[in-house]
mmCIF file of C-alpha atoms and ligand atoms in Angstrom:
data_model
loop_
_atom_site.group_PDB
_atom_site.id
_atom_site.type_symbol
_atom_site.label_atom_id
_atom_site.label_comp_id
_atom_site.label_asym_id
_atom_site.label_seq_id
_atom_site.Cartn_x
_atom_site.Cartn_y
_atom_site.Cartn_z
ATOM 1 C CA UNK A 21 -33.714 -4.941 8.920
ATOM 2 C CA UNK A 22 -35.116 -1.839 8.425
ATOM 3 C CA UNK A 23 -34.661 -0.245 4.867
ATOM 4 C CA UNK A 24 -32.606 3.138 4.120
ATOM 5 C CA UNK A 25 -33.181 5.411 0.805
ATOM 6 C CA UNK A 26 -30.200 5.935 -0.843
ATOM 7 C CA UNK A 27 -32.211 9.183 -2.011
ATOM 8 C CA UNK A 28 -31.085 11.045 1.208
ATOM 9 C CA UNK A 29 -27.282 10.002 1.598
ATOM 10 C CA UNK A 30 -24.528 12.057 2.249
ATOM 11 C CA UNK A 31 -21.885 10.570 0.474
ATOM 12 C CA UNK A 32 -20.236 12.097 -2.432
ATOM 13 C CA UNK A 33 -21.321 9.957 -5.716
ATOM 14 C CA UNK A 34 -24.195 8.171 -6.485
ATOM 15 C CA UNK A 35 -24.547 4.739 -3.863
ATOM 16 C CA UNK A 36 -26.367 3.176 -7.258
ATOM 17 C CA UNK A 37 -24.046 4.289 -9.651
ATOM 18 C CA UNK A 38 -22.795 1.506 -11.672
ATOM 19 C CA UNK A 39 -19.406 2.612 -12.708
ATOM 20 C CA UNK A 40 -19.017 3.941 -9.136
ATOM 21 C CA UNK A 41 -19.258 -0.259 -8.032
ATOM 22 C CA UNK A 42 -16.945 -0.516 -10.821
ATOM 23 C CA UNK A 43 -14.405 1.857 -9.145
ATOM 24 C CA UNK A 44 -15.004 0.596 -5.745
ATOM 25 C CA UNK A 45 -14.866 -2.608 -6.879
ATOM 26 C CA UNK A 46 -10.619 -2.349 -7.894
ATOM 27 C CA UNK A 47 -10.017 0.165 -5.452
ATOM 28 C CA UNK A 48 -10.672 -2.649 -2.851
ATOM 29 C CA UNK A 49 -9.057 -5.209 -4.226
ATOM 30 C CA UNK A 50 -5.635 -2.263 -4.468
ATOM 31 C CA UNK A 51 -6.618 -1.577 -1.062
ATOM 32 C CA UNK A 52 -6.587 -5.172 0.535
ATOM 33 C CA UNK A 53 -3.266 -5.760 -1.261
ATOM 34 C CA UNK A 54 -1.090 -2.416 -0.569
ATOM 35 C CA UNK A 55 -2.771 -3.194 3.353
ATOM 36 C CA UNK A 56 -1.112 -6.676 3.136
ATOM 37 C CA UNK A 57 -4.270 -8.858 3.930
ATOM 38 C CA UNK A 58 -7.472 -8.308 5.576
ATOM 39 C CA UNK A 59 -6.927 -8.455 9.461
ATOM 40 C CA UNK A 60 -3.310 -8.353 9.212
ATOM 41 C CA UNK A 61 -1.482 -5.911 11.797
ATOM 42 C CA UNK A 62 -4.860 -6.556 13.915
ATOM 43 C CA UNK A 63 -5.744 -8.342 17.014
ATOM 44 C CA UNK A 64 -6.127 -11.304 16.945
ATOM 45 C CA UNK A 65 -9.792 -13.039 16.472
ATOM 46 C CA UNK A 66 -11.723 -16.133 18.161
ATOM 47 C CA UNK A 67 -13.649 -19.328 15.853
ATOM 48 C CA UNK A 68 -16.929 -17.105 15.807
ATOM 49 C CA UNK A 69 -16.207 -13.994 16.719
ATOM 50 C CA UNK A 70 -18.646 -11.723 14.538
ATOM 51 C CA UNK A 71 -17.444 -8.718 12.693
ATOM 52 C CA UNK A 72 -19.460 -5.645 10.709
ATOM 53 C CA UNK A 73 -17.835 -3.685 8.002
ATOM 54 C CA UNK A 74 -20.264 -0.197 8.221
ATOM 55 C CA UNK A 75 -20.089 1.092 4.588
ATOM 56 C CA UNK A 76 -18.398 -2.104 2.854
ATOM 57 C CA UNK A 77 -19.346 -1.128 -0.313
ATOM 58 C CA UNK A 78 -19.137 -3.847 -2.979
ATOM 59 C CA UNK A 79 -18.305 -6.000 -0.314
ATOM 60 C CA UNK A 80 -14.050 -5.832 -0.777
ATOM 61 C CA UNK A 81 -13.111 -5.968 2.614
ATOM 62 C CA UNK A 82 -16.340 -9.078 3.146
ATOM 63 C CA UNK A 83 -15.638 -11.224 1.451
ATOM 64 C CA UNK A 84 -11.882 -11.136 2.178
ATOM 65 C CA UNK A 85 -11.949 -11.614 5.572
ATOM 66 C CA UNK A 86 -15.394 -14.741 4.855
ATOM 67 C CA UNK A 87 -12.403 -16.535 1.933
ATOM 68 C CA UNK A 88 -9.889 -16.371 4.924
ATOM 69 C CA UNK A 89 -11.152 -17.037 7.695
ATOM 70 C CA UNK A 90 -13.969 -19.175 7.353
ATOM 71 C CA UNK A 91 -15.131 -19.604 11.136
ATOM 72 C CA UNK A 92 -15.493 -15.930 11.869
ATOM 73 C CA UNK A 93 -19.255 -14.447 11.440
ATOM 74 C CA UNK A 94 -19.205 -11.084 9.128
ATOM 75 C CA UNK A 95 -22.378 -8.690 7.850
ATOM 76 C CA UNK A 96 -21.039 -6.258 5.621
ATOM 77 C CA UNK A 97 -23.878 -2.836 5.876
ATOM 78 C CA UNK A 98 -24.277 -0.192 3.474
ATOM 79 C CA UNK A 99 -26.832 2.160 1.598
ATOM 80 C CA UNK A 100 -26.491 1.473 -1.457
ATOM 81 C CA UNK A 101 -29.561 -1.748 -3.319
ATOM 82 C CA UNK A 102 -26.956 -2.480 -6.471
ATOM 83 C CA UNK A 103 -23.733 -2.553 -4.019
ATOM 84 C CA UNK A 104 -25.265 -4.728 -1.664
ATOM 85 C CA UNK A 105 -26.931 -7.033 -4.459
ATOM 86 C CA UNK A 106 -24.176 -7.854 -6.198
ATOM 87 C CA UNK A 107 -22.364 -8.330 -3.039
ATOM 88 C CA UNK A 108 -24.455 -11.281 -2.195
ATOM 89 C CA UNK A 109 -25.080 -12.893 -5.457
ATOM 90 C CA UNK A 110 -20.698 -12.966 -4.548
ATOM 91 C CA UNK A 111 -21.336 -14.164 -1.609
ATOM 92 C CA UNK A 112 -24.006 -17.301 -3.396
ATOM 93 C CA UNK A 113 -20.876 -17.190 -6.240
ATOM 94 C CA UNK A 114 -18.051 -17.959 -3.634
ATOM 95 C CA UNK A 115 -20.397 -19.978 -1.933
ATOM 96 C CA UNK A 116 -19.279 -18.379 1.581
ATOM 97 C CA UNK A 117 -22.124 -19.404 4.387
ATOM 98 C CA UNK A 118 -20.402 -16.878 7.361
ATOM 99 C CA UNK A 119 -21.063 -13.447 4.445
ATOM 100 C CA UNK A 120 -24.207 -11.436 5.636
ATOM 101 C CA UNK A 121 -24.920 -8.075 3.306
ATOM 102 C CA UNK A 122 -27.615 -5.825 4.232
ATOM 103 C CA UNK A 123 -28.963 -2.419 3.027
ATOM 104 C CA UNK A 124 -28.910 -0.307 6.035
ATOM 105 C CA UNK A 125 -27.519 3.813 6.407
ATOM 106 C CA UNK A 126 -24.611 4.618 8.395
ATOM 107 C CA UNK A 127 -25.475 7.945 9.396
ATOM 108 C CA UNK A 128 -29.066 6.461 11.783
ATOM 109 C CA UNK A 129 -28.772 5.167 14.183
ATOM 110 C CA UNK A 130 -28.218 1.076 13.077
ATOM 111 C CA UNK A 131 -30.936 -1.542 13.429
ATOM 112 C CA UNK A 132 -27.815 -4.461 14.533
ATOM 113 C CA UNK A 133 -28.487 -5.634 18.700
ATOM 114 C CA UNK A 134 -26.234 -4.600 21.587
ATOM 115 C CA UNK A 135 -22.995 -6.040 22.143
ATOM 116 C CA UNK A 136 -22.852 -8.005 18.779
ATOM 117 C CA UNK A 137 -19.137 -8.060 17.905
ATOM 118 C CA UNK A 138 -15.812 -8.053 18.848
ATOM 119 C CA UNK A 139 -14.784 -5.795 14.826
ATOM 120 C CA UNK A 140 -16.459 -3.484 13.337
ATOM 121 C CA UNK A 141 -13.971 -1.981 10.392
ATOM 122 C CA UNK A 142 -14.967 1.162 8.533
ATOM 123 C CA UNK A 143 -12.886 2.022 5.478
ATOM 124 C CA UNK A 144 -12.212 4.140 3.540
ATOM 125 C CA UNK A 145 -15.662 7.240 4.712
ATOM 126 C CA UNK A 146 -14.483 10.375 4.294
ATOM 127 C CA UNK A 147 -16.653 11.464 1.567
ATOM 128 C CA UNK A 148 -19.896 9.416 2.830
ATOM 129 C CA UNK A 149 -19.993 10.807 7.250
ATOM 130 C CA UNK A 150 -19.726 14.773 7.865
ATOM 131 C CA UNK A 151 -17.442 15.648 10.305
ATOM 132 C CA UNK A 152 -19.757 16.056 12.624
ATOM 133 C CA UNK A 153 -21.243 12.711 11.973
ATOM 134 C CA UNK A 154 -18.731 10.766 13.313
ATOM 135 C CA UNK A 155 -19.086 10.918 16.790
ATOM 136 C CA UNK A 156 -22.760 9.382 15.875
ATOM 137 C CA UNK A 157 -21.412 6.295 14.464
ATOM 138 C CA UNK A 158 -18.352 6.083 16.763
ATOM 139 C CA UNK A 159 -21.440 5.955 19.757
ATOM 140 C CA UNK A 160 -23.465 2.915 17.275
ATOM 141 C CA UNK A 161 -19.848 1.343 17.383
ATOM 142 C CA UNK A 162 -19.544 1.597 21.117
ATOM 143 C CA UNK A 163 -23.150 0.059 21.791
ATOM 144 C CA UNK A 164 -23.671 -2.702 19.666
ATOM 145 C CA UNK A 165 -19.906 -3.479 19.956
ATOM 146 C CA UNK A 166 -19.733 -6.783 23.165
ATOM 147 C CA UNK A 167 -16.296 -6.025 25.771
ATOM 148 C CA UNK A 168 -12.827 -6.938 24.847
ATOM 149 C CA UNK A 169 -14.052 -6.333 20.888
ATOM 150 C CA UNK A 170 -11.859 -3.712 18.773
ATOM 151 C CA UNK A 171 -13.093 -0.803 16.399
ATOM 152 C CA UNK A 172 -10.437 -0.791 13.284
ATOM 153 C CA UNK A 173 -11.034 2.750 10.476
ATOM 154 C CA UNK A 174 -9.353 3.690 7.960
ATOM 155 C CA UNK A 175 -8.772 6.482 6.109
ATOM 156 C CA UNK A 176 -6.780 8.351 3.772
ATOM 157 C CA UNK A 177 -5.005 11.932 4.870
ATOM 158 C CA UNK A 178 -5.058 13.636 1.474
ATOM 159 C CA UNK A 179 -4.996 12.175 -2.090
ATOM 160 C CA UNK A 180 -1.403 10.808 -3.207
ATOM 161 C CA UNK A 181 1.239 13.622 -3.453
ATOM 162 C CA UNK A 182 3.344 14.505 -6.720
ATOM 163 C CA UNK A 183 4.780 16.552 -7.929
ATOM 164 C CA UNK A 184 3.087 17.098 -11.282
ATOM 165 C CA UNK A 185 1.700 20.217 -11.844
ATOM 166 C CA UNK A 186 -1.925 19.809 -13.303
ATOM 167 C CA UNK A 187 -2.692 16.841 -10.822
ATOM 168 C CA UNK A 188 -1.682 18.277 -8.167
ATOM 169 C CA UNK A 189 -4.224 21.690 -9.534
ATOM 170 C CA UNK A 190 -7.014 19.791 -9.512
ATOM 171 C CA UNK A 191 -5.960 17.316 -7.009
ATOM 172 C CA UNK A 192 -6.354 21.011 -4.510
ATOM 173 C CA UNK A 193 -9.578 21.869 -5.769
ATOM 174 C CA UNK A 194 -11.404 18.092 -4.712
ATOM 175 C CA UNK A 195 -9.296 18.892 -1.072
ATOM 176 C CA UNK A 196 -10.725 22.548 -1.562
ATOM 177 C CA UNK A 197 -15.037 20.979 -2.462
ATOM 178 C CA UNK A 198 -14.401 18.073 0.061
ATOM 179 C CA UNK A 199 -14.172 20.262 2.659
ATOM 180 C CA UNK A 200 -16.818 22.681 2.651
ATOM 181 C CA UNK A 201 -19.249 20.414 2.420
ATOM 182 C CA UNK A 202 -18.134 19.070 5.228
ATOM 183 C CA UNK A 203 -15.693 16.589 4.861
ATOM 184 C CA UNK A 204 -12.240 15.898 7.060
ATOM 185 C CA UNK A 205 -11.177 17.468 9.841
ATOM 186 C CA UNK A 206 -8.788 19.722 8.291
ATOM 187 C CA UNK A 207 -9.641 23.586 9.572
ATOM 188 C CA UNK A 208 -8.895 25.174 5.662
ATOM 189 C CA UNK A 209 -9.239 22.451 3.961
ATOM 190 C CA UNK A 210 -5.637 21.660 2.605
ATOM 191 C CA UNK A 211 -5.902 17.698 3.546
ATOM 192 C CA UNK A 212 -9.297 15.825 5.267
ATOM 193 C CA UNK A 213 -6.702 15.908 8.196
ATOM 194 C CA UNK A 214 -8.177 12.177 9.058
ATOM 195 C CA UNK A 215 -4.413 10.909 10.448
ATOM 196 C CA UNK A 216 -5.280 13.094 13.619
ATOM 197 C CA UNK A 217 -8.882 12.860 13.976
ATOM 198 C CA UNK A 218 -8.922 9.008 13.342
ATOM 199 C CA UNK A 219 -7.370 8.447 17.055
ATOM 200 C CA UNK A 220 -8.729 11.185 18.634
ATOM 201 C CA UNK A 221 -12.472 10.206 17.634
ATOM 202 C CA UNK A 222 -11.386 7.107 19.289
ATOM 203 C CA UNK A 223 -10.278 8.380 21.714
ATOM 204 C CA UNK A 224 -12.712 11.041 22.917
ATOM 205 C CA UNK A 225 -15.309 8.400 22.370
ATOM 206 C CA UNK A 226 -14.234 6.479 25.051
ATOM 207 C CA UNK A 227 -11.621 4.053 23.228
ATOM 208 C CA UNK A 228 -9.063 2.418 24.544
ATOM 209 C CA UNK A 229 -5.117 0.886 24.133
ATOM 210 C CA UNK A 230 -5.061 2.627 20.360
ATOM 211 C CA UNK A 231 -2.713 2.152 17.788
ATOM 212 C CA UNK A 232 -2.136 4.164 14.520
ATOM 213 C CA UNK A 233 -0.600 2.916 11.089
ATOM 214 C CA UNK A 234 0.663 3.702 8.042
ATOM 215 C CA UNK A 235 0.866 2.034 4.700
ATOM 216 C CA UNK A 236 2.379 4.506 2.100
ATOM 217 C CA UNK A 237 2.717 3.445 -2.428
ATOM 218 C CA UNK A 238 4.234 4.714 -4.988
ATOM 219 C CA UNK A 239 1.750 5.196 -7.329
ATOM 220 C CA UNK A 240 4.853 6.983 -9.891
ATOM 221 C CA UNK A 241 4.975 6.182 -13.776
ATOM 222 C CA UNK A 242 6.609 2.071 -13.990
ATOM 223 C CA UNK A 243 4.966 0.401 -11.187
ATOM 224 C CA UNK A 244 3.202 -2.421 -9.814
ATOM 225 C CA UNK A 245 0.638 -0.629 -8.268
ATOM 226 C CA UNK A 246 0.585 2.990 -11.284
ATOM 227 C CA UNK A 247 -2.452 1.515 -13.600
ATOM 228 C CA UNK A 248 -4.634 0.749 -10.191
ATOM 229 C CA UNK A 249 -3.359 4.314 -8.911
ATOM 230 C CA UNK A 250 -4.433 6.365 -12.781
ATOM 231 C CA UNK A 251 -7.725 4.389 -13.676
ATOM 232 C CA UNK A 252 -9.316 5.125 -10.259
ATOM 233 C CA UNK A 253 -8.602 8.509 -10.774
ATOM 234 C CA UNK A 254 -9.547 9.095 -14.063
ATOM 235 C CA UNK A 255 -12.873 8.311 -12.653
ATOM 236 C CA UNK A 256 -13.180 9.718 -9.342
ATOM 237 C CA UNK A 257 -11.312 13.195 -11.579
ATOM 238 C CA UNK A 258 -14.870 12.945 -14.215
ATOM 239 C CA UNK A 259 -17.911 12.288 -10.856
ATOM 240 C CA UNK A 260 -16.635 15.514 -8.834
ATOM 241 C CA UNK A 261 -16.663 17.770 -11.341
ATOM 242 C CA UNK A 262 -20.342 18.649 -11.156
ATOM 243 C CA UNK A 263 -19.669 19.380 -7.240
ATOM 244 C CA UNK A 264 -16.519 21.037 -7.990
ATOM 245 C CA UNK A 265 -18.543 23.537 -10.706
ATOM 246 C CA UNK A 266 -21.426 23.973 -7.482
ATOM 247 C CA UNK A 267 -18.998 25.488 -5.444
ATOM 248 C CA UNK A 268 -17.110 28.318 -9.041
ATOM 249 C CA UNK A 269 -14.201 26.525 -7.939
ATOM 250 C CA UNK A 270 -13.479 26.812 -12.554
ATOM 251 C CA UNK A 271 -16.000 26.455 -15.110
ATOM 252 C CA UNK A 272 -16.660 23.218 -17.261
ATOM 253 C CA UNK A 273 -14.123 23.804 -20.119
ATOM 254 C CA UNK A 274 -11.165 24.938 -17.464
ATOM 255 C CA UNK A 275 -12.085 21.329 -15.830
ATOM 256 C CA UNK A 276 -12.101 19.937 -18.716
ATOM 257 C CA UNK A 277 -7.788 21.142 -20.004
ATOM 258 C CA UNK A 278 -7.300 20.639 -16.444
ATOM 259 C CA UNK A 279 -8.306 16.911 -16.644
ATOM 260 C CA UNK A 280 -7.462 16.047 -19.533
ATOM 261 C CA UNK A 281 -3.378 18.004 -18.621
ATOM 262 C CA UNK A 282 -3.814 15.643 -15.170
ATOM 263 C CA UNK A 283 -4.717 12.650 -17.534
ATOM 264 C CA UNK A 284 -1.806 13.272 -19.516
ATOM 265 C CA UNK A 285 0.999 14.055 -16.839
ATOM 266 C CA UNK A 286 -0.427 10.663 -15.088
ATOM 267 C CA UNK A 287 0.554 9.009 -18.122
ATOM 268 C CA UNK A 288 4.212 10.552 -19.168
ATOM 269 C CA UNK A 289 7.642 8.624 -18.141
ATOM 270 C CA UNK A 290 8.072 11.595 -15.373
ATOM 271 C CA UNK A 291 5.268 10.688 -13.650
ATOM 272 C CA UNK A 292 5.758 11.081 -9.706
ATOM 273 C CA UNK A 293 3.153 9.874 -6.797
ATOM 274 C CA UNK A 294 2.654 8.009 -3.069
ATOM 275 C CA UNK A 295 -0.320 7.386 -1.390
ATOM 276 C CA UNK A 296 -0.929 7.191 1.868
ATOM 277 C CA UNK A 297 -3.339 5.516 4.084
ATOM 278 C CA UNK A 298 -3.727 5.841 7.647
ATOM 279 C CA UNK A 299 -5.736 2.627 10.221
ATOM 280 C CA UNK A 300 -6.471 3.413 13.997
ATOM 281 C CA UNK A 301 -8.131 1.412 16.153
ATOM 282 C CA UNK A 302 -8.165 0.425 19.925
ATOM 283 C CA UNK A 303 -10.605 -1.477 22.123
ATOM 284 C CA UNK A 304 -14.237 -0.781 23.022
ATOM 285 C CA UNK A 305 -14.388 0.724 27.391
ATOM 286 C CA UNK A 306 -17.430 -0.686 28.923
ATOM 287 C CA UNK A 307 -18.189 -0.767 31.742
ATOM 288 C CA UNK A 308 -20.612 -3.928 32.605
HETATM 289 C C1 SAM B 429 -15.426 4.943 -0.283
HETATM 290 S S1 SAM B 429 -16.441 3.905 -0.659
HETATM 291 C C2 SAM B 429 -15.901 2.189 0.726
HETATM 292 C C3 SAM B 429 -16.324 1.761 0.026
HETATM 293 C C4 SAM B 429 -15.285 0.362 1.563
HETATM 294 N N1 SAM B 429 -15.550 0.340 2.563
HETATM 295 C C5 SAM B 429 -14.165 -0.016 0.693
HETATM 296 O O1 SAM B 429 -12.597 0.705 1.870
HETATM 297 O O2 SAM B 429 -14.059 -0.790 -0.340
HETATM 298 C C6 SAM B 429 -17.850 4.849 0.938
HETATM 299 C C7 SAM B 429 -19.164 2.983 0.720
HETATM 300 O O3 SAM B 429 -20.317 4.241 1.612
HETATM 301 C C8 SAM B 429 -21.502 3.194 0.976
HETATM 302 N N2 SAM B 429 -22.855 4.841 1.962
HETATM 303 C C9 SAM B 429 -22.501 5.916 1.896
HETATM 304 N N3 SAM B 429 -23.144 6.910 2.397
HETATM 305 C C10 SAM B 429 -23.959 5.931 2.884
HETATM 306 C C11 SAM B 429 -24.962 5.285 4.129
HETATM 307 N N4 SAM B 429 -25.272 7.099 4.016
HETATM 308 N N5 SAM B 429 -24.774 4.788 5.113
HETATM 309 C C12 SAM B 429 -24.095 3.644 4.304
HETATM 310 N N6 SAM B 429 -23.456 3.464 3.156
HETATM 311 C C13 SAM B 429 -23.031 4.193 2.733
HETATM 312 C C14 SAM B 429 -20.705 4.119 -0.540
HETATM 313 O O4 SAM B 429 -22.116 3.069 -0.879
HETATM 314 C C15 SAM B 429 -20.204 3.471 -0.728
HETATM 315 O O5 SAM B 429 -20.359 1.746 -0.419
#
């Protein structure tokens, strides 16, 4: 398989950052929990099926599938060399012979054979794929899926919605900045509009029998999920600061003050926040 360069990738964060990798390890753990099982609600896969995960990060979803379904072979691809190396190390320590990881750039033609997968999974790629690149990736999925196979896309539509002012202000700036970079399908950047975009992209790609589900989680103070959301956002906010400054949305000092206020709000017993993950999946249509 050809090697990809993480220097030229379109990810919102540094793909070779240990901080980002640690965040993704945690995020996959709580996303897997919130969605309630790696393959829950999806068509049953026959023994010896082949599954592919696009932008797999440190491999949280892949390793869960490999562990739960020893009869399935699952491949994870990601542009990050450190994340793929970490996932490969976990594969060895967990003695999982059915999980494979490779470095690959999903914005380029995939170095994978035609008609070779029964399911393709893609989760949380809004900050990876600019809006104009989604369709070519979906076309690549069509090429490498077997007839009868399906593609499953899971994304957030926006940051969690809160009643806390500094948190809302800061996440509003993040929405604006990410939209200006070219992420999401909103006409104005108020959210990422991934809820309507996912089934639209599948339909436009010729997929059929499209299903749409949403998973809602309460991250408010005193909920079991609060600590995960707090830690995740603490890291996201700091990593995204240079982007907000690059678009002149606020000064460095104003960001620092807003960040501190948002953390104080999130630590308050009054903090409210609900976030939604949207999942759309459909079957590939093949003429032959
Ligand atoms: C938000 S993370 C999602 C990780 C994983 N899908 C999950 O749900 O836990 C996005 C991932 O895409 C990877 N990525 C960024 N640009 C990429 C590219 N051009 N090709 C492949 N992977 C890429 C990043 O390294 C990161 O691991």
